[in-house]
Short mmCIF file of C-alpha atoms in Angstrom, two decimals:
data_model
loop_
_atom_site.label_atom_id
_atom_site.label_comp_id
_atom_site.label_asym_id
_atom_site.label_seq_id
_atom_site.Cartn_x
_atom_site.Cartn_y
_atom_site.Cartn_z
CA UNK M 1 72.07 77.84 0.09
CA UNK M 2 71.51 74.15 -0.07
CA UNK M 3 70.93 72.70 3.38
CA UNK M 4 72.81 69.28 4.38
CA UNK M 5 72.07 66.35 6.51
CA UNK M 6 75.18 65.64 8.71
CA UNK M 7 73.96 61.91 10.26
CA UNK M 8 73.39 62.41 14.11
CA UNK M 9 74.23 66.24 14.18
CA UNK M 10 71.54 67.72 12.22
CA UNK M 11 71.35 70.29 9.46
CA UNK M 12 74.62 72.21 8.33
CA UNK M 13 74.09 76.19 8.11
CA UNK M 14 71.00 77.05 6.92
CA UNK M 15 71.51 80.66 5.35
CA UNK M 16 74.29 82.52 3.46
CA UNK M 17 75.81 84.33 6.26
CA UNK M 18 74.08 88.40 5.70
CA UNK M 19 75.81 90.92 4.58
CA UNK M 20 76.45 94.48 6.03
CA UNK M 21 73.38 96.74 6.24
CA UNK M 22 73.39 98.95 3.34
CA UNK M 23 73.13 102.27 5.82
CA UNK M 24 73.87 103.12 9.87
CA UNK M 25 71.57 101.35 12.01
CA UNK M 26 69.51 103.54 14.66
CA UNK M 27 67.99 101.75 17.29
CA UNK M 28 64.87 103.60 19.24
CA UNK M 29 62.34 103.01 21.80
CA UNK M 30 64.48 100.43 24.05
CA UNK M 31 65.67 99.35 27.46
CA UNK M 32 69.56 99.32 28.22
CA UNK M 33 71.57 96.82 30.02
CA UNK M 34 75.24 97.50 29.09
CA UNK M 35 77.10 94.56 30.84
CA UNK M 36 78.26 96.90 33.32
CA UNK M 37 75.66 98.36 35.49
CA UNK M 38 73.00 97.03 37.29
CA UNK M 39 70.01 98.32 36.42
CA UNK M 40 68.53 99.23 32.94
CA UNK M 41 68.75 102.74 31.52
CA UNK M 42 66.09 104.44 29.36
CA UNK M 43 65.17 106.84 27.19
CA UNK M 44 68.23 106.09 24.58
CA UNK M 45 69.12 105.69 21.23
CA UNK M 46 72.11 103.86 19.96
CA UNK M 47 73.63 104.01 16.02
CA UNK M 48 75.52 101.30 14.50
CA UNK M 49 77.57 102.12 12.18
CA UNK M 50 79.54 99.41 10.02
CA UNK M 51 80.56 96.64 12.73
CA UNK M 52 80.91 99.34 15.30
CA UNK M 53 78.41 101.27 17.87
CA UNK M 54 79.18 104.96 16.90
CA UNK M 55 76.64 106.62 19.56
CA UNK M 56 74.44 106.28 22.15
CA UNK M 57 72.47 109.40 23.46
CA UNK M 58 69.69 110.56 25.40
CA UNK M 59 66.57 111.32 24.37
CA UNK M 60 65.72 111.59 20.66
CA UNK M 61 68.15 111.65 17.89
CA UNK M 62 68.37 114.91 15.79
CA UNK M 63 67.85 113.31 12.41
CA UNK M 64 66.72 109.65 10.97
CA UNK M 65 67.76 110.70 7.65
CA UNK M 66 70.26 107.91 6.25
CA UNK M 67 69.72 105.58 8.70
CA UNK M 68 68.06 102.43 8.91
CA UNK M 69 65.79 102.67 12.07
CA UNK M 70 64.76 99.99 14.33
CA UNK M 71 62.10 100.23 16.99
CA UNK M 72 62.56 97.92 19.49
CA UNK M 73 59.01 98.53 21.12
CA UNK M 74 60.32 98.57 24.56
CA UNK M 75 62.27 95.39 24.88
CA UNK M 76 65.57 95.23 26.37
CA UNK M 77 69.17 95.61 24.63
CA UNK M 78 72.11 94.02 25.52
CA UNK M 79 75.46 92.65 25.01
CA UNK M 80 75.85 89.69 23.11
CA UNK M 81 76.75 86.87 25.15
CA UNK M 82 80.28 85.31 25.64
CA UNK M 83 80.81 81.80 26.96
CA UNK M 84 84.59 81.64 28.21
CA UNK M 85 84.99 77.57 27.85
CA UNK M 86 83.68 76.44 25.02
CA UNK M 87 84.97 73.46 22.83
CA UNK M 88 83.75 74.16 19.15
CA UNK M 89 84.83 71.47 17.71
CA UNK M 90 83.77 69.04 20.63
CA UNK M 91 80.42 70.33 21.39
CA UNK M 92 78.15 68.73 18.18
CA UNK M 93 79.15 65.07 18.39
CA UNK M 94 79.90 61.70 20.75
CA UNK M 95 83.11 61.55 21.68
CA UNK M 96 83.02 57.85 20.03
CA UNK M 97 82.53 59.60 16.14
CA UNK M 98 85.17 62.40 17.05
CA UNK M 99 87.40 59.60 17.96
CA UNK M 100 86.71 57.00 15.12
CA UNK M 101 85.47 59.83 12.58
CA UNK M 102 87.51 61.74 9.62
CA UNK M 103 88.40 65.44 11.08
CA UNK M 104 87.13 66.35 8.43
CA UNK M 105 83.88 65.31 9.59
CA UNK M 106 84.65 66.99 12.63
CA UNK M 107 85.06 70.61 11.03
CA UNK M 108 81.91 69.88 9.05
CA UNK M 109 79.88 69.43 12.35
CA UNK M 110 81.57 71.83 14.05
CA UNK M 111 80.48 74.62 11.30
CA UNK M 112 76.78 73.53 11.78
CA UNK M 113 76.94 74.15 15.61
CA UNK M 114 78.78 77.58 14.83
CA UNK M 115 75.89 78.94 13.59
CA UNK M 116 73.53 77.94 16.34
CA UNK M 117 75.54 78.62 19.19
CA UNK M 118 75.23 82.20 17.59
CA UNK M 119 71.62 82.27 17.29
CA UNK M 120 71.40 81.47 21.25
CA UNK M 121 73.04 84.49 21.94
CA UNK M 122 76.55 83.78 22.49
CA UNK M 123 78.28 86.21 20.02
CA UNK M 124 81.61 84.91 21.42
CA UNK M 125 83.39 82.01 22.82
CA UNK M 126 86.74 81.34 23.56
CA UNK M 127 87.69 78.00 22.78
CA UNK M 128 88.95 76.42 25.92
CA UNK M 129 90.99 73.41 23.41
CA UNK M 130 90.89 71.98 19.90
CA UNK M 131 91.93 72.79 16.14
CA UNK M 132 89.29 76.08 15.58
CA UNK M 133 91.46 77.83 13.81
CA UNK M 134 90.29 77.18 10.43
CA UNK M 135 86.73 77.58 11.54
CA UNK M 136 87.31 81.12 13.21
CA UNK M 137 88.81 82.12 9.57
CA UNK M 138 85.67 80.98 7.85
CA UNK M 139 83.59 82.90 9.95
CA UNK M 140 85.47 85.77 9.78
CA UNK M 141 85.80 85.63 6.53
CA UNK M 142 82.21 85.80 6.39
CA UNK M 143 82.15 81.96 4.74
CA UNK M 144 79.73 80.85 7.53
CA UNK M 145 77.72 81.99 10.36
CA UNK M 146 79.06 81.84 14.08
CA UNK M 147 80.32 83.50 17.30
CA UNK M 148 83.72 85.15 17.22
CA UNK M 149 86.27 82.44 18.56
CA UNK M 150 89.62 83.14 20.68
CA UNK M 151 91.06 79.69 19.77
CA UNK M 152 93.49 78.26 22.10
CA UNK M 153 94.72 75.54 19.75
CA UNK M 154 95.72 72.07 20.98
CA UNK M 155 95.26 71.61 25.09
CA UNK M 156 98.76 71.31 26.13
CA UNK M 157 98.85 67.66 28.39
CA UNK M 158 101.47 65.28 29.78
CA UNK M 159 101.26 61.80 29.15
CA UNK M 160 98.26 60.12 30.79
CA UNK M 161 97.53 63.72 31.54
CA UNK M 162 93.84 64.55 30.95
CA UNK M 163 93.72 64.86 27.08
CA UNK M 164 95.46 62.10 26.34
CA UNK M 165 92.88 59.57 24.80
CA UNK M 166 95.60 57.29 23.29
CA UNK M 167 94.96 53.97 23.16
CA UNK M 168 97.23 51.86 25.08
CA UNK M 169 98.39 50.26 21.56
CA UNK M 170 100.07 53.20 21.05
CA UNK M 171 102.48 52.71 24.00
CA UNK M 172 105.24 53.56 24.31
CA UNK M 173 105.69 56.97 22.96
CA UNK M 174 108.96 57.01 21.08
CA UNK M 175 110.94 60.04 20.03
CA UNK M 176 109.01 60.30 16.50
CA UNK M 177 105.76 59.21 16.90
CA UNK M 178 102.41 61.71 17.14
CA UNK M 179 99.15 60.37 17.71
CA UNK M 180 96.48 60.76 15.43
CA UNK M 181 94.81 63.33 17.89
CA UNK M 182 98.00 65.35 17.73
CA UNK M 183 98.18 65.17 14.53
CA UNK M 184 94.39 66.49 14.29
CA UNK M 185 95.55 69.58 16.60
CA UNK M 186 92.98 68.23 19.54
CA UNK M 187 95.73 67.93 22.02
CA UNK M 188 99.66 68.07 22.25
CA UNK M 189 101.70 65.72 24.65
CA UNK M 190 104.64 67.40 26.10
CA UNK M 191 106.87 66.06 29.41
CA UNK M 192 109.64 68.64 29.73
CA UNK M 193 110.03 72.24 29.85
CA UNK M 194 111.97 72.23 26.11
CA UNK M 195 108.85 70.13 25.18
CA UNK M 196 106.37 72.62 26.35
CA UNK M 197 107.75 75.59 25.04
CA UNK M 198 107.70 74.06 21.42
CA UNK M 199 103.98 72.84 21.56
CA UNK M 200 103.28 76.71 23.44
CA UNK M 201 104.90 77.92 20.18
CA UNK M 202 103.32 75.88 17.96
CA UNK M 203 99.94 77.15 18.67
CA UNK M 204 100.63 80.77 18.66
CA UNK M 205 102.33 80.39 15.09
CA UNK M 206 98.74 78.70 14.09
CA UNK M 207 96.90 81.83 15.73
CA UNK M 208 96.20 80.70 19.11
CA UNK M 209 95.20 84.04 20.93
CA UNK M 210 96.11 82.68 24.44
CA UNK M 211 97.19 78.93 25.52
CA UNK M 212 95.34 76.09 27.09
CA UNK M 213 97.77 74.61 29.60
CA UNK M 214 96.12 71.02 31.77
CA UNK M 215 97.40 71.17 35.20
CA UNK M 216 95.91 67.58 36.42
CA UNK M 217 92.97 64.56 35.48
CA UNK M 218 89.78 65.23 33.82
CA UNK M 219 86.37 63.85 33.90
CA UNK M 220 86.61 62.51 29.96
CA UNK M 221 89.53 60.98 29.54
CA UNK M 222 88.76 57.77 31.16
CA UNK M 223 92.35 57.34 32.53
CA UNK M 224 93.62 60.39 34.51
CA UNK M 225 92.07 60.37 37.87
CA UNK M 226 91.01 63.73 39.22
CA UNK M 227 94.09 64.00 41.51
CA UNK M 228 96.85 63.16 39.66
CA UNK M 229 98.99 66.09 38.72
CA UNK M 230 100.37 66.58 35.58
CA UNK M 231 103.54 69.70 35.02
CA UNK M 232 105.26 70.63 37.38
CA UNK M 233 105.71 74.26 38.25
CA UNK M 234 109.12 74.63 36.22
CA UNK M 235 106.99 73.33 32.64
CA UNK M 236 104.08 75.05 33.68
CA UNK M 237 106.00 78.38 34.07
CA UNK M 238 107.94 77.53 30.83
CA UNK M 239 104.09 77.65 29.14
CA UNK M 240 103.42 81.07 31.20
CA UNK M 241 106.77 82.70 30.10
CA UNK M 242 106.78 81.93 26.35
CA UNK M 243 103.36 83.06 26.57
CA UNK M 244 104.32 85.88 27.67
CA UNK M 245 106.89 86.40 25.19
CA UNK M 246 103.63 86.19 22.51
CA UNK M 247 101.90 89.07 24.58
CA UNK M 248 99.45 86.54 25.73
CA UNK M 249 98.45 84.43 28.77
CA UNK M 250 97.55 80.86 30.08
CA UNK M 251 94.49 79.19 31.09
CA UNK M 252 94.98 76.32 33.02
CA UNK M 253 92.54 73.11 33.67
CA UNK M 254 92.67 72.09 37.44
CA UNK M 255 90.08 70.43 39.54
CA UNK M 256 91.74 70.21 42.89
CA UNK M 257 93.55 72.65 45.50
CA UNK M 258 96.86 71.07 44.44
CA UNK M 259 96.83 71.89 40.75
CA UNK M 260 94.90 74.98 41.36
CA UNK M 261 97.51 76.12 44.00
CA UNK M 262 101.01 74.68 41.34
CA UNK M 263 98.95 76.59 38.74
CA UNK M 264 98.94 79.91 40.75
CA UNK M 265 102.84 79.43 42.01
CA UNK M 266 103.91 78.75 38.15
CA UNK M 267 102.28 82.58 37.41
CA UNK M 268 98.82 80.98 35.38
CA UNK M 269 96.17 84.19 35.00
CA UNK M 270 93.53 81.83 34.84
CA UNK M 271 92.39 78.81 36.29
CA UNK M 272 89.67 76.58 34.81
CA UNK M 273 87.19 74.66 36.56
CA UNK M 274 88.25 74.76 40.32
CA UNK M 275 85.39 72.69 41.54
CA UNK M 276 87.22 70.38 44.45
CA UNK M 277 89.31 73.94 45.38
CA UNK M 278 89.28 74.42 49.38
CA UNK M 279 89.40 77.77 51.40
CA UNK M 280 93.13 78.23 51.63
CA UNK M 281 93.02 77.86 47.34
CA UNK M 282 90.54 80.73 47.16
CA UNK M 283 92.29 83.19 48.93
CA UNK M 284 95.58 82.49 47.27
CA UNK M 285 93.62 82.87 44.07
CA UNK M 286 92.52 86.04 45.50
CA UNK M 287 95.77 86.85 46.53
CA UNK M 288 97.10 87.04 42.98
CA UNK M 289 93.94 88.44 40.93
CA UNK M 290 94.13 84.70 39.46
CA UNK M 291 90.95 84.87 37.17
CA UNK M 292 88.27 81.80 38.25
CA UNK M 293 86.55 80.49 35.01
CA UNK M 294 83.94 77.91 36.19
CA UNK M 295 80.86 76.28 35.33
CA UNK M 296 77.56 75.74 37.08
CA UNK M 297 77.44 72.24 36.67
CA UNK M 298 74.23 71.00 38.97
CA UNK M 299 73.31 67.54 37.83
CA UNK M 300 73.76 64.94 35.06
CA UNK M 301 71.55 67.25 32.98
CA UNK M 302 74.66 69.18 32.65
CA UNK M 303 76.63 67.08 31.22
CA UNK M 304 76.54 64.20 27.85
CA UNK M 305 76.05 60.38 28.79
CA UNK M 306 78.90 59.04 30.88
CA UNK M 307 79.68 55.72 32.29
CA UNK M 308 82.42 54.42 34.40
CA UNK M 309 85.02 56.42 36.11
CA UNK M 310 84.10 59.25 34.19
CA UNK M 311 80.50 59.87 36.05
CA UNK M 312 81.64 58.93 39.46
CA UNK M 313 84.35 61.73 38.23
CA UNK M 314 81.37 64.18 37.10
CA UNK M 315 79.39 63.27 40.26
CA UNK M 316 82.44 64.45 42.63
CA UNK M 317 82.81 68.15 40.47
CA UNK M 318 79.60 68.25 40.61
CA UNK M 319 79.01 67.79 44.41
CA UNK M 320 82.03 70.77 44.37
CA UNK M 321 80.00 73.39 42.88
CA UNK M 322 78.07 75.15 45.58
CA UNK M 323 81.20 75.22 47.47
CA UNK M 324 83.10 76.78 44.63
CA UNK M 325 80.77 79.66 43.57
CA UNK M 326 80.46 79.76 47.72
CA UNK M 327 84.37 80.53 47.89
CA UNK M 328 84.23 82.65 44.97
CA UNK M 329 81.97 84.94 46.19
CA UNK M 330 83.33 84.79 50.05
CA UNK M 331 87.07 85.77 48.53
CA UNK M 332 86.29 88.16 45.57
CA UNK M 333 87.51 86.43 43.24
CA UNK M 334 87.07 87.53 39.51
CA UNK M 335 84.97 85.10 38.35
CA UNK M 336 84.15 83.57 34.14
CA UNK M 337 81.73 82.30 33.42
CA UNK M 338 81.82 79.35 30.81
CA UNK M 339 79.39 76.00 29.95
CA UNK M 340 82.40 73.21 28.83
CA UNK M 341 79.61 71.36 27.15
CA UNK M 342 80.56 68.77 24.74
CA UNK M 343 80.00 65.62 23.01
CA UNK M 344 76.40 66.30 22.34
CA UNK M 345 74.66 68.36 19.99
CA UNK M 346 71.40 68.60 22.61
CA UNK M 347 73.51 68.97 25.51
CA UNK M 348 74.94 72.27 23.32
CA UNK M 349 71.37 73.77 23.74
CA UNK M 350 72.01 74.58 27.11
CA UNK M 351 74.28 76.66 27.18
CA UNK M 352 71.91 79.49 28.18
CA UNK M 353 70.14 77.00 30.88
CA UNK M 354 73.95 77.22 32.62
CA UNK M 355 73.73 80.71 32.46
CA UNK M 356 70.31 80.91 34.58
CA UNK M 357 71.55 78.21 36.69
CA UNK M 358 74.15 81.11 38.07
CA UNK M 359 70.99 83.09 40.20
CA UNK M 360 71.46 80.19 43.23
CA UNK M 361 74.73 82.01 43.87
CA UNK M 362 74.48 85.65 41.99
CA UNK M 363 71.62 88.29 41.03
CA UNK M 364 70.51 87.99 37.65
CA UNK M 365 72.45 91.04 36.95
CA UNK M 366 75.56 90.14 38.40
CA UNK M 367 75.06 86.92 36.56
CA UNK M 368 74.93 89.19 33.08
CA UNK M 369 77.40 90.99 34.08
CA UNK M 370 80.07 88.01 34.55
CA UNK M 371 78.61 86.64 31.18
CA UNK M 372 79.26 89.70 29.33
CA UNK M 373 81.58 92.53 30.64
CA UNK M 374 83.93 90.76 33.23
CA UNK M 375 84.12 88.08 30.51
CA UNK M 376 85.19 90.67 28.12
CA UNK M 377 88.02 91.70 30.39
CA UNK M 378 89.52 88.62 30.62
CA UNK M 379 89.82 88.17 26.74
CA UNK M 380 91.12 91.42 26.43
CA UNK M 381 94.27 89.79 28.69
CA UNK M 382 95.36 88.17 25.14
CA UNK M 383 96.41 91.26 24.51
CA UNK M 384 99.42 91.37 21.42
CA UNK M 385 97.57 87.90 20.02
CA UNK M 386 93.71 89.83 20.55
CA UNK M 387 92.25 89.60 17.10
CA UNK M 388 89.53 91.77 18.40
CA UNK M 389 91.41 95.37 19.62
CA UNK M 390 87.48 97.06 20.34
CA UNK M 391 85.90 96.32 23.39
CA UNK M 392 83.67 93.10 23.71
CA UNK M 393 80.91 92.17 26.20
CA UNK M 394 79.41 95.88 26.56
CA UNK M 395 77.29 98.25 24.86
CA UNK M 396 79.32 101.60 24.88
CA UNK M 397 80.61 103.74 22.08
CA UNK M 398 83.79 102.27 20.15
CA UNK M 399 82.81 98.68 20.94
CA UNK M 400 81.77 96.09 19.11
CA UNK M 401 77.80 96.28 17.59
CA UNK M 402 77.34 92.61 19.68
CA UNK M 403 74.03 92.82 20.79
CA UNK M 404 70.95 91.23 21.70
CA UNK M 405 67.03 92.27 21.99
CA UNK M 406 65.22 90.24 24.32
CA UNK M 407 61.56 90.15 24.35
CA UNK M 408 61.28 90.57 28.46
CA UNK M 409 63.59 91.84 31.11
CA UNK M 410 66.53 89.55 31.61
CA UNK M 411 67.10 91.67 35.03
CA UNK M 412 64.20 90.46 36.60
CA UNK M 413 64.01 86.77 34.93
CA UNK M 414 67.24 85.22 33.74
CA UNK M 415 65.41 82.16 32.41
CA UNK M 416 64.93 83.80 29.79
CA UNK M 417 67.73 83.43 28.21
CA UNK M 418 66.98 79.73 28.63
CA UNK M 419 65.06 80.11 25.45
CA UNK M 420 66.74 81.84 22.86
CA UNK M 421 64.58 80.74 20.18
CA UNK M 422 61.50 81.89 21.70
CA UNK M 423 63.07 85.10 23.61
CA UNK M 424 65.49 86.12 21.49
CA UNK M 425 64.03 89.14 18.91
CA UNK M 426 67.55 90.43 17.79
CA UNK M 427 71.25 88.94 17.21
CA UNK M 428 73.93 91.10 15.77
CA UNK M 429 77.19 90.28 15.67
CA UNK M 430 79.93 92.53 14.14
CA UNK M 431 77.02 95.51 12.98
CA UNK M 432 75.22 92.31 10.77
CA UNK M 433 71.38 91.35 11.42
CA UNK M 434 71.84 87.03 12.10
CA UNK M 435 68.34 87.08 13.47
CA UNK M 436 65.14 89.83 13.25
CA UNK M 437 62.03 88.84 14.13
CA UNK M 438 60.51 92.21 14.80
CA UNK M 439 58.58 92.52 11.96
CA UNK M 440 57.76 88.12 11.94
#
């Protein structure tokens, strides 16, 4: 395949996408984390059959014959990896080209970072806001290489809600006029209840498999302060009952115990970010199972080049994390885990640094675990809209052949999935080989 130059984002994919092995796949002589448990299990073997694990037993299997067998010379198995906020169309380029540039620009770039957020591991995202819907279809139409993508579609905002990256030439907003970035599916402005449930709508009828709802400011958008508020609890439930008329829920962005707490009270499953949340906030959070998807975020290496309001904005989330993952763990809350990294294509490459940053607050198997099973339970919540229906995030029979082998025990050092390239022996996603090294 004929390799491309994209200026500032690198190469576009680098390989025809591979095809189904020819015969089952039987892995041997491996270590088993399952994205469950907390320990490793040995003495297995595990056949993949088509897209799908088909069995895992003890001990040796009773025949070889037909299958393609894989010895994994001790190393450890596990779940592909599933990043719960991830913005795929966002994550490759400065938010000045994404802003200036043609979409279709956007898609192109977007398709090159498909590929290598795969190849670090993370067989799935679910894309916390933006127009992925034609790039989940190319990869699973097998067009391109990538992660499987839950798409939410346009994030749902307010005016001068976070989102909203209008340019004050475009004020006022008249009855008929869409921005350009509305247009492009990055964000949709809505202000009452009628208006939500139409933009709700019109992401589900595009394929959105749950919807991204923002409940107050945001770092990026230069001009919605952290504690403004956007819906009030009447549109936000509008979003959470219409999505529930799909089969589906909402995700909604909020910083601060106020929009966290409206978020909760309008009937929200899951709350994103939560980094300025108090005590009270946590325990009504617990109160109501109200999933917690969050991100480590520890310094400016965290995070693409800001100026302005928008790093004294990342500074003050920043200084909230501790306190967050703190809370979290204090009130039992089910917590995501997710990386939000965007507008740079090196800044992407981190995605499994975020991961290891989670051991200040969790074992490194509890910090597996939340990366791969309890993140697989929460996009199983999309229920009716799931493109998906087997299980994702854990190595069992019936699920999904996901999987990862990683050249070292991830148990006892989670760095290393800090360094995919080097660490990573194995990717399959969907019973297909993206990476082998074994034999290299």
């Amino acid at each position: 395949m004929l390799s491309l130059v994209l200026p500032g984002v690198g190469h576009a994919q680098t390989t025809q996408p591979p095809p189904a092995p020819a015969k089952p796949v039987l892995f041997t002589n491996f270590r088993l984390f399952d994205g469950k448990s907390s320990t490793l299990r040995d003495g297995l073997f595990m056949v993949v059959e088509g897209n799908t694990i088909s069995q895992i037993g003890q001990g040796q299997p009773a025949s070889s014959e037909g299958k393609t067998v894989v010895d994994c010379g001790g190393k450890v198995i596990m779940p592909g990896l599933i990043d719960m906020h991830w913005h795929s169309l966002l994550a490759a380029l400065p938010i000045q080209v994404i802003l200036q540039a043609d979409i279709a620009f956007v898609h192109l770039a977007a398709s090159a970072e498909a590929e290598r957020t795969l190849l670090r591991g993370f067989t799935t995202i679910r894309d916390a806001g933006g127009p992925s819907f034609a790039l989940k279809q190319a990869i699973d139409s097998g067009m391109i290489s990538g992660p499987r993508i839950y798409p939410s579609g346009a994030m749902i905002t307010t005016t001068g809600g976070h989102g909203d990256f209008r340019s004050l030439a475009e004020l006022p907003r008249t009855a008929n006029q869409v921005s350009q970035a509305e247009r492009d599916g990055a964000n949709a402005i809505a202000d009452t209840a009628d208006e939500v449930r139409m933009r709700v709508r019109e992401q589900f009828i595009q394929g959105a498999t749950q919807i991204k709802m923002v409940g107050g400011g945001g770092v990026s958008t230069p001009r919605s302060p952290l504690d403004m508020l956007t819906f009030t609890e009447e549109q936000m439930r509008a979003a959470v009952e219409t999505a529930a008329d799909w089969g589906t829920y909402v995700l909604a962005h909020a910083y601060t115990p106020e929009s966290v707490q409206r978020s909760v009270a309008a009937g929200v499953q899951c709350v994103e970010h939560g980094h300025l949340m108090d005590d009270k906030t946590a325990a009504l959070l617990a109160k109501h199972g109200t999933w917690l998807s969050t991100q480590p975020f520890l310094s400016e290496e965290d995070v693409g080049p800001l100026a302005g309001p928008s790093r004294e904005k990342f500074l003050e989330v920043t200084a909230g994390t501790d306190n967050t993952y703190k809370l979290a763990r204090k009130h039992g809350l089910k917590v995501a885990f997710g990386t939000d990294l965007i507008f740079s294509q090196t800044l992407a490459t981190r995605q499994g640094t975020m991961l290891a940053h989670l051991k200040r607050w969790y074992s490194a198997a509890e910090a597996l675990n939340m990366a791969t099973g309890a993140n697989g339970q929460l996009l199983a919540m999309s229920g009716h809209r799931n493109p998906y229906p087997r299980k994702l995030g854990v190595l069992e029979e019936g699920a999904y052949a996901d999987l990862l082998l990683i050249d070292g025990n991830p148990l006892d050092n989670l760095d290393l999935i800090a360094n995919p390239e080097q660490n990573l022996r194995i990717v399959m996603k969907d019973g297909k080989f993206y990476k082998n090294t074994l034999n290299a």
